[in-house]
Amino acid sequence: MFQNPILFYRNAQADGRTFRFYWGSTGSVLGVTIPRERRYSVSLRRVLMYKFFLFFVLMIAFTACVRPPEKLDPHFVILQYLSKSDSSNDSGNISDGTGTPVSGGANAPVACPVPALVFNPGGIIDTGQTTCWDAAGVGVACLGTGQDGAFANIPNARSFVGPTQHCIYTNDYTTLDQFHGLTWKTCAEGQSGAACGTGVSTQISWTAATTIPAPVGSCGALNAQNGGNGYAGRNDWRLPTVKELASLFHYSNAPQIDVVSFPAVFSGIAYMTDSTVTGTPTNIWVADFSDVAVLKAYSTPKGANLNVRCVAGNPLPPLAFTDNGNGSITDQNTGLIWQKCADGQAALTCMGAATNNTQTAAYASCNALNVANFAGRNDWRLPNVNELLSIVDYSVTNPSISTAMFPFVSPQAHWTSTSSSNTPSTGIVVSFFNGSLNRPNKATPLPSRCVAN
């Protein structure tokens, strides 16, 4: 009937209680009586209907357009880490005195003081090495050598605080890694006291240490102490991962750990980790603080009796890299910029064989990148052992690295700028077959990869 609703609407006129609708160009009148109240009601319903329809369309558009990021940036990763740490503040928890809240029962004592700290769980700390040696092991001035000792507190300063006596459980001592946010039991299992001078370290196998219920001498047993509140008021004690335990290495001390924060370290037997060797599921990674070269994945079965050092806190975040498209790779966790390909390979594709350099020649290859302003940078250097270890992926082997980011990696050991302080004519290398450490003579030809920060 109504063939022109727009014209129909625009020509409508009201007279009292009657609407006269003028239809078409002839001016014919169709008189329809509609109460004002109903007219207003119809108009209101239409307005609400239009608003609801518009809201519905906008919600569909918003849902279709907004997506979570495929890869969390490092700041969000850290925010997640801190949020997880803070989430345990609920339900009347108490603090362990190092900034991390722990569970408390109905009779929980007054909380310990909590320092205000911000952690960087995925970052890297300095190796602690401050001395430099030439290829023959003779001490030299560090300036301009490119060696580890020439870069103090690079990429970040070490910061271990302890032993700290718990304010409530006064027989319990912990050491806090203020950079990563991990809390370590100051003494190995079997030792106790502020100086770890009471008792001796006791050994247990990984098989026994991971048994439930947890046996004495295991990290799990610490969680049941102090009436269920746990050792030092924590009940999240566990075995460390290989990277967590390796972060304790101090490459100038003997034993090679921060000896003030971790006194009386027994170094005759290696310490176990909770990291199973990829490809050899019967073995675990271990670390020996008498010799940093003994971070190994072989001949260490899960049934072997080893020392135990327990840790509490959130694990390190997963590896996260970005290809910058110019021959460099950014590590989102550490902020370090890596040479995508080893020295000698094609800069963008990594095709070709890597050049095997002596450690001295490896320093020169990184300096050559600075002269060429490679990837727009002139701060390239040979990485220290902590830096190179940070890009190892222990979930894969041969090579133990992300081949999506670092293609055609040789599984050989790669040079670092860190020397072995025990035998300074040797240098520390990282194997990309499985992530183990070794210390060959500095004249040994091996691949190298540079880093910048």
Coordinates of C-alpha atoms in Angstrom, one line a residue:
M1 CA 0.0 0.0 0.0
F2 CA 2.7 2.5 1.1
Q3 CA 5.1 2.7 -1.7
N4 CA 7.1 5.7 -0.4
P5 CA 7.5 5.4 3.3
I6 CA 10.0 8.3 3.5
L7 CA 7.7 10.7 1.7
F8 CA 4.8 9.3 3.8
Y9 CA 6.7 10.1 7.0
R10 CA 7.8 13.5 6.0
N11 CA 4.3 14.6 4.9
A12 CA 2.6 13.5 8.0
Q13 CA 0.9 16.3 10.0
A14 CA -0.9 16.2 13.3
D15 CA -4.2 18.1 14.1
G16 CA -5.4 17.5 17.7
R17 CA -5.8 13.8 18.2
T18 CA -5.8 13.1 14.5
F19 CA -2.8 12.5 12.1
R20 CA -3.5 13.4 8.5
F21 CA -1.1 11.5 6.3
Y22 CA -0.7 13.1 2.9
W23 CA 0.2 10.4 0.4
G24 CA 2.1 10.9 -2.8
S25 CA 2.2 14.0 -4.9
T26 CA -1.6 14.2 -5.3
G27 CA -2.1 15.5 -1.8
S28 CA -4.7 12.9 -1.0
V29 CA -5.4 12.6 2.7
L30 CA -5.6 9.5 4.7
G31 CA -7.0 10.5 8.1
V32 CA -6.0 8.2 11.0
T33 CA -6.7 8.9 14.6
I34 CA -3.9 7.8 16.9
P35 CA -3.7 8.7 20.6
R36 CA -0.7 10.8 21.5
E37 CA 0.2 8.5 24.3
R38 CA 0.5 5.5 21.9
R39 CA 2.4 7.6 19.4
Y40 CA 5.0 8.5 22.1
S41 CA 5.1 4.8 23.2
V42 CA 5.7 3.6 19.6
S43 CA 8.4 6.2 19.1
L44 CA 10.2 5.2 22.4
R45 CA 10.1 1.6 21.5
R46 CA 11.7 2.3 18.1
V47 CA 14.4 4.4 19.7
L48 CA 15.2 1.6 22.2
M49 CA 15.2 -0.9 19.4
Y50 CA 17.6 1.1 17.3
K51 CA 19.9 1.6 20.3
F52 CA 19.9 -2.1 21.1
F53 CA 20.6 -3.0 17.5
L54 CA 23.5 -0.5 17.3
F55 CA 25.0 -1.9 20.5
F56 CA 24.7 -5.4 19.2
V57 CA 26.5 -4.5 15.9
L58 CA 29.3 -2.7 17.8
M59 CA 29.8 -5.7 20.1
I60 CA 30.2 -8.1 17.2
A61 CA 32.7 -5.7 15.5
F62 CA 34.7 -5.4 18.7
T63 CA 34.8 -9.1 19.2
A64 CA 35.9 -9.8 15.7
C65 CA 38.7 -7.1 15.7
V66 CA 40.3 -7.5 19.1
R67 CA 42.7 -10.4 19.6
P68 CA 45.2 -11.2 22.4
P69 CA 48.9 -10.8 21.3
E70 CA 50.4 -13.9 19.9
K71 CA 53.5 -13.3 22.0
L72 CA 53.6 -11.5 25.3
D73 CA 56.1 -8.7 25.5
P74 CA 58.7 -8.9 28.2
H75 CA 57.1 -6.3 30.4
F76 CA 53.8 -8.3 30.4
V77 CA 55.7 -11.5 31.2
I78 CA 57.3 -9.7 34.2
L79 CA 53.8 -8.3 35.2
Q80 CA 52.4 -11.9 35.1
Y81 CA 55.4 -13.1 37.3
L82 CA 54.8 -10.4 39.9
S83 CA 51.0 -11.0 39.8
K84 CA 51.5 -14.7 40.5
S85 CA 53.9 -13.8 43.4
D86 CA 51.4 -11.4 44.9
S87 CA 48.4 -13.7 44.5
S88 CA 49.4 -15.8 47.5
N89 CA 48.7 -12.8 49.8
D90 CA 45.2 -14.0 50.2
S91 CA 43.8 -16.2 53.1
G92 CA 45.8 -14.8 55.9
N93 CA 49.2 -15.6 54.6
I94 CA 52.5 -14.7 56.3
S95 CA 55.7 -13.6 54.7
D96 CA 59.0 -15.4 54.5
G97 CA 60.9 -12.2 55.2
T98 CA 62.2 -11.9 51.6
G99 CA 59.3 -10.3 49.9
T100 CA 57.3 -13.5 49.0
P101 CA 54.2 -14.3 51.0
V102 CA 53.6 -17.9 52.2
S103 CA 50.7 -19.8 53.7
G104 CA 49.7 -19.4 57.3
G105 CA 47.4 -21.4 59.5
A106 CA 44.8 -20.3 62.1
N107 CA 47.6 -19.6 64.6
A108 CA 49.9 -17.9 62.1
P109 CA 52.3 -15.5 63.7
V110 CA 52.7 -11.8 62.8
A111 CA 54.0 -11.4 59.3
C112 CA 57.7 -10.7 58.7
P113 CA 58.7 -7.3 57.1
V114 CA 58.3 -7.4 53.3
P115 CA 60.9 -5.4 51.3
A116 CA 59.7 -3.6 48.2
L117 CA 61.4 -5.3 45.3
V118 CA 60.9 -5.6 41.6
F119 CA 62.3 -8.7 40.0
N120 CA 63.5 -9.5 36.4
P121 CA 62.9 -13.3 36.2
G122 CA 64.1 -13.7 32.6
G123 CA 67.1 -11.4 32.8
I124 CA 70.8 -12.3 33.0
I125 CA 73.4 -11.4 35.7
D126 CA 77.1 -10.9 35.4
T127 CA 79.4 -13.9 35.8
G128 CA 81.4 -12.2 38.5
Q129 CA 84.7 -12.5 36.5
T130 CA 86.9 -9.4 36.8
T131 CA 90.3 -10.7 35.7
C132 CA 91.6 -11.2 32.2
W133 CA 94.2 -13.6 30.8
D134 CA 95.9 -14.0 27.4
A135 CA 95.8 -17.3 25.4
A136 CA 98.8 -18.6 27.5
G137 CA 97.0 -18.0 30.8
V138 CA 99.0 -14.9 31.7
G139 CA 97.2 -12.1 33.5
V140 CA 96.7 -9.0 31.4
A141 CA 94.9 -5.6 31.7
C142 CA 91.3 -6.0 30.8
L143 CA 90.7 -2.7 29.0
G144 CA 90.1 -3.2 25.3
T145 CA 90.5 -7.0 25.3
G146 CA 86.8 -7.9 24.8
Q147 CA 87.1 -10.4 27.6
D148 CA 84.4 -11.1 30.2
G149 CA 86.4 -9.3 32.9
A150 CA 86.4 -6.1 30.9
F151 CA 82.6 -5.7 31.2
A152 CA 81.8 -5.3 34.9
N153 CA 78.1 -5.9 35.9
I154 CA 77.2 -6.6 32.3
P155 CA 74.4 -7.2 31.4
N156 CA 73.2 -6.8 35.1
A157 CA 74.9 -6.8 38.5
R158 CA 74.7 -9.9 40.7
S159 CA 72.6 -9.3 43.8
F160 CA 72.4 -12.2 46.3
V161 CA 71.4 -11.3 49.9
G162 CA 71.8 -13.7 52.7
P163 CA 72.0 -15.8 54.8
T164 CA 68.8 -14.2 56.2
Q165 CA 67.4 -15.6 59.4
H166 CA 63.6 -15.9 59.3
C167 CA 61.9 -13.6 61.8
I168 CA 59.6 -16.4 63.1
Y169 CA 61.3 -19.7 62.3
T170 CA 64.7 -18.6 63.6
N171 CA 66.6 -21.8 62.7
D172 CA 65.8 -21.3 59.1
Y173 CA 68.1 -19.3 56.7
T174 CA 67.5 -18.3 53.1
T175 CA 69.4 -16.4 50.4
L176 CA 67.5 -14.1 48.1
D177 CA 68.4 -13.6 44.5
Q178 CA 67.2 -10.0 44.3
F179 CA 67.5 -9.9 40.5
H180 CA 65.5 -12.9 39.5
G181 CA 63.3 -13.1 42.6
L182 CA 64.2 -16.7 43.5
T183 CA 64.7 -17.6 47.2
W184 CA 67.3 -20.3 47.9
K185 CA 67.8 -22.4 50.9
T186 CA 71.2 -21.1 52.1
C187 CA 72.5 -24.5 53.0
A188 CA 72.5 -27.7 51.1
E189 CA 70.3 -30.5 52.5
G190 CA 72.0 -31.9 55.6
Q191 CA 73.6 -28.6 56.6
S192 CA 72.1 -26.0 58.8
G193 CA 72.9 -22.8 60.7
A194 CA 73.8 -19.3 59.6
A195 CA 77.2 -20.5 58.4
C196 CA 76.0 -23.9 57.3
G197 CA 78.5 -25.3 59.8
T198 CA 76.2 -27.8 61.5
G199 CA 75.9 -31.2 59.9
V200 CA 77.2 -32.3 56.5
S201 CA 75.6 -32.3 53.1
T202 CA 73.7 -35.4 52.4
Q203 CA 73.2 -37.1 49.1
I204 CA 70.0 -38.5 47.6
S205 CA 69.1 -39.7 44.1
W206 CA 66.7 -37.8 41.9
T207 CA 64.5 -40.9 41.9
A208 CA 64.2 -40.7 45.6
A209 CA 64.0 -36.9 45.8
T210 CA 60.9 -36.8 43.6
T211 CA 59.1 -39.5 45.4
I212 CA 55.7 -38.8 47.0
P213 CA 55.5 -38.6 50.0
A214 CA 58.7 -36.6 50.0
P215 CA 61.5 -38.3 51.9
V216 CA 63.9 -36.5 54.4
G217 CA 66.7 -34.8 52.4
S218 CA 64.4 -33.8 49.5
C219 CA 63.1 -30.3 48.7
G220 CA 59.5 -31.6 49.0
A221 CA 60.1 -32.5 52.7
L222 CA 60.9 -28.8 53.4
N223 CA 57.3 -27.9 52.6
A224 CA 56.0 -29.9 55.6
Q225 CA 58.2 -28.3 58.2
N226 CA 57.1 -25.7 60.9
G227 CA 53.7 -27.2 61.4
G228 CA 52.9 -27.2 57.7
N229 CA 54.0 -23.6 57.1
G230 CA 57.2 -24.9 55.5
Y231 CA 60.8 -24.1 55.9
A232 CA 61.3 -20.4 56.4
G233 CA 57.5 -20.1 56.1
R234 CA 57.4 -21.3 52.5
N235 CA 55.8 -24.4 51.1
D236 CA 56.8 -24.1 47.4
W237 CA 60.3 -25.6 47.8
R238 CA 61.5 -27.6 44.8
L239 CA 64.5 -28.7 42.8
P240 CA 66.0 -26.0 40.6
T241 CA 66.1 -26.2 36.8
V242 CA 69.4 -26.4 35.0
K243 CA 69.4 -22.7 34.2
E244 CA 68.4 -21.7 37.7
L245 CA 71.2 -23.7 39.3
A246 CA 73.7 -22.5 36.6
S247 CA 72.7 -18.9 37.6
L248 CA 74.5 -19.4 40.9
F249 CA 77.9 -20.0 39.3
H250 CA 80.5 -17.3 40.2
Y251 CA 83.4 -17.5 37.7
S252 CA 86.1 -16.1 39.9
N253 CA 85.5 -17.7 43.3
A254 CA 86.5 -21.0 44.8
P255 CA 84.2 -22.8 45.1
Q256 CA 82.6 -21.1 42.2
I257 CA 79.5 -19.6 43.9
D258 CA 78.9 -16.4 46.0
V259 CA 80.6 -17.8 49.1
V260 CA 79.2 -15.1 51.5
S261 CA 75.6 -15.8 50.5
F262 CA 76.2 -19.5 50.3
P263 CA 78.7 -20.5 52.9
A264 CA 80.4 -23.9 53.4
V265 CA 79.5 -25.2 50.0
F266 CA 80.5 -28.8 49.6
S267 CA 81.9 -29.2 46.1
G268 CA 83.1 -32.8 46.1
I269 CA 79.9 -34.1 44.6
A270 CA 77.7 -32.4 42.0
Y271 CA 74.3 -30.9 42.7
M272 CA 71.2 -32.2 41.0
T273 CA 68.6 -30.3 39.0
D274 CA 65.1 -31.3 38.0
S275 CA 65.9 -31.0 34.3
T276 CA 65.8 -34.3 32.5
V277 CA 68.3 -34.7 29.6
T278 CA 66.4 -34.5 26.3
G279 CA 67.0 -37.6 24.3
T280 CA 68.3 -39.4 27.4
P281 CA 65.4 -39.6 29.8
T282 CA 67.3 -41.7 32.3
N283 CA 69.8 -38.9 33.0
I284 CA 69.5 -35.4 34.6
W285 CA 71.6 -32.3 34.4
V286 CA 74.0 -31.7 37.3
A287 CA 76.3 -28.8 38.3
D288 CA 79.6 -29.0 40.2
F289 CA 80.7 -25.8 42.0
S290 CA 84.2 -26.9 42.2
D291 CA 84.5 -26.8 38.4
V292 CA 82.0 -24.8 36.2
A293 CA 83.0 -27.0 33.3
V294 CA 81.0 -29.8 34.9
L295 CA 77.6 -28.7 33.9
K296 CA 76.9 -32.0 32.0
A297 CA 74.2 -34.1 30.6
Y298 CA 75.9 -37.4 30.4
S299 CA 77.0 -40.2 32.8
T300 CA 74.6 -38.8 35.4
P301 CA 71.7 -41.3 35.8
K302 CA 68.7 -40.4 37.9
G303 CA 69.7 -43.1 40.4
A304 CA 73.0 -41.5 41.3
N305 CA 73.3 -39.9 44.8
L306 CA 73.9 -36.2 44.5
N307 CA 73.9 -33.1 46.6
V308 CA 70.6 -31.1 46.9
R309 CA 70.2 -27.3 46.9
C310 CA 66.5 -26.2 47.0
V311 CA 64.8 -23.2 45.6
A312 CA 61.5 -21.5 45.9
G313 CA 59.7 -19.1 43.6
N314 CA 58.3 -18.9 40.1
P315 CA 60.3 -20.5 37.3
L316 CA 62.0 -18.6 34.5
P317 CA 59.8 -17.5 31.6
P318 CA 59.9 -19.4 28.3
L319 CA 62.3 -18.3 25.6
A320 CA 61.0 -15.5 23.4
F321 CA 62.9 -14.1 20.3
T322 CA 62.1 -11.6 17.5
D323 CA 63.9 -11.7 14.1
N324 CA 64.7 -8.0 13.3
G325 CA 65.1 -8.8 9.6
N326 CA 68.6 -7.3 9.4
G327 CA 70.8 -10.2 10.6
S328 CA 70.0 -9.7 14.3
I329 CA 67.7 -11.4 16.8
T330 CA 66.2 -9.7 19.9
D331 CA 65.8 -11.7 23.0
Q332 CA 62.5 -10.3 24.5
N333 CA 63.4 -11.6 28.0
T334 CA 66.9 -10.2 28.3
G335 CA 66.9 -7.3 25.8
L336 CA 70.1 -8.6 24.3
I337 CA 70.6 -8.4 20.5
W338 CA 72.2 -11.5 18.9
Q339 CA 74.0 -12.0 15.7
K340 CA 71.5 -14.3 13.9
C341 CA 74.2 -16.4 12.2
A342 CA 77.6 -17.6 13.4
D343 CA 80.7 -15.9 12.0
G344 CA 81.4 -17.0 8.5
Q345 CA 77.7 -17.8 7.6
A346 CA 75.5 -15.6 5.3
A347 CA 74.3 -12.8 7.5
L348 CA 70.5 -13.1 6.7
T349 CA 70.1 -16.8 5.8
C350 CA 72.9 -18.5 7.8
M351 CA 73.8 -20.5 4.8
G352 CA 77.3 -21.9 4.5
A353 CA 79.7 -23.2 7.1
A354 CA 80.6 -21.3 10.3
T355 CA 84.2 -20.2 10.7
N356 CA 86.1 -22.0 13.4
N357 CA 88.0 -19.3 15.4
T358 CA 90.4 -19.4 18.3
Q359 CA 89.1 -17.4 21.2
T360 CA 91.3 -14.5 20.2
A361 CA 90.0 -14.6 16.6
A362 CA 86.5 -14.7 17.9
Y363 CA 87.1 -11.4 19.7
A364 CA 88.3 -10.0 16.4
S365 CA 85.3 -11.2 14.5
C366 CA 83.0 -9.2 16.8
N367 CA 85.1 -6.1 16.5
A368 CA 84.8 -6.4 12.7
L369 CA 81.0 -6.2 13.0
N370 CA 81.5 -2.9 14.9
V371 CA 83.7 -1.5 12.1
A372 CA 81.0 -2.5 9.5
N373 CA 78.2 -1.1 11.7
F374 CA 76.4 -4.4 11.3
A375 CA 72.7 -4.2 11.8
G376 CA 73.2 -0.5 12.6
R377 CA 75.2 -1.2 15.8
N378 CA 78.7 -0.7 16.9
D379 CA 78.6 -2.4 20.4
W380 CA 79.1 -6.0 19.3
R381 CA 81.2 -8.3 21.5
L382 CA 81.7 -11.9 22.3
P383 CA 79.1 -13.0 24.9
N384 CA 80.0 -14.2 28.3
V385 CA 79.0 -17.7 29.4
N386 CA 75.7 -16.6 31.1
E387 CA 74.6 -14.7 28.0
L388 CA 75.3 -17.6 25.6
L389 CA 73.7 -20.1 28.0
S390 CA 70.5 -18.0 28.0
I391 CA 69.7 -18.9 24.3
V392 CA 70.1 -22.6 24.9
D393 CA 66.9 -24.5 24.6
Y394 CA 67.2 -27.6 26.8
S395 CA 63.9 -29.1 25.5
V396 CA 65.6 -29.9 22.2
T397 CA 69.0 -31.4 21.2
N398 CA 71.4 -31.4 18.3
P399 CA 71.1 -28.5 18.1
S400 CA 69.8 -27.2 21.5
I401 CA 68.6 -23.9 20.2
S402 CA 65.6 -22.5 18.4
T403 CA 66.3 -23.2 14.8
A404 CA 63.4 -21.0 13.7
M405 CA 65.3 -18.0 15.0
F406 CA 68.9 -19.3 14.6
P407 CA 68.9 -21.6 11.5
F408 CA 71.7 -24.0 10.5
V409 CA 73.4 -23.8 13.9
S410 CA 76.4 -26.1 14.3
P411 CA 76.0 -28.4 17.3
Q412 CA 79.6 -27.8 18.1
A413 CA 80.7 -25.9 21.2
H414 CA 80.8 -22.1 20.7
W415 CA 83.2 -19.6 22.3
T416 CA 82.3 -17.3 25.2
S417 CA 84.4 -14.4 26.5
T418 CA 84.7 -16.1 29.9
S419 CA 87.9 -17.8 31.0
S420 CA 88.3 -20.7 33.4
S421 CA 89.7 -19.1 36.5
N422 CA 91.0 -22.6 37.6
T423 CA 93.0 -22.9 34.4
P424 CA 93.1 -19.5 32.7
S425 CA 94.8 -20.8 29.5
T426 CA 91.4 -22.4 28.8
G427 CA 88.0 -20.7 28.1
I428 CA 84.4 -21.6 28.8
V429 CA 82.4 -22.9 25.8
V430 CA 78.8 -23.8 25.4
S431 CA 77.9 -26.8 23.4
F432 CA 74.9 -26.5 21.1
F433 CA 74.5 -30.2 20.8
N434 CA 73.0 -30.4 24.3
G435 CA 73.8 -27.2 26.2
S436 CA 76.7 -28.5 28.3
L437 CA 79.7 -26.4 29.3
N438 CA 83.4 -27.3 28.8
R439 CA 86.8 -25.5 28.9
P440 CA 89.1 -26.2 26.0
N441 CA 92.4 -24.6 25.3
K442 CA 91.9 -21.0 24.0
A443 CA 93.7 -21.9 20.8
T444 CA 91.0 -24.5 19.9
P445 CA 89.2 -23.5 16.7
L446 CA 85.4 -23.3 17.3
P447 CA 82.4 -21.3 16.0
S448 CA 81.4 -18.0 17.6
R449 CA 78.4 -15.7 17.7
C450 CA 78.4 -12.1 18.8
V451 CA 76.0 -10.2 21.1
A452 CA 75.1 -6.5 21.7
N453 CA 73.2 -4.7 24.4

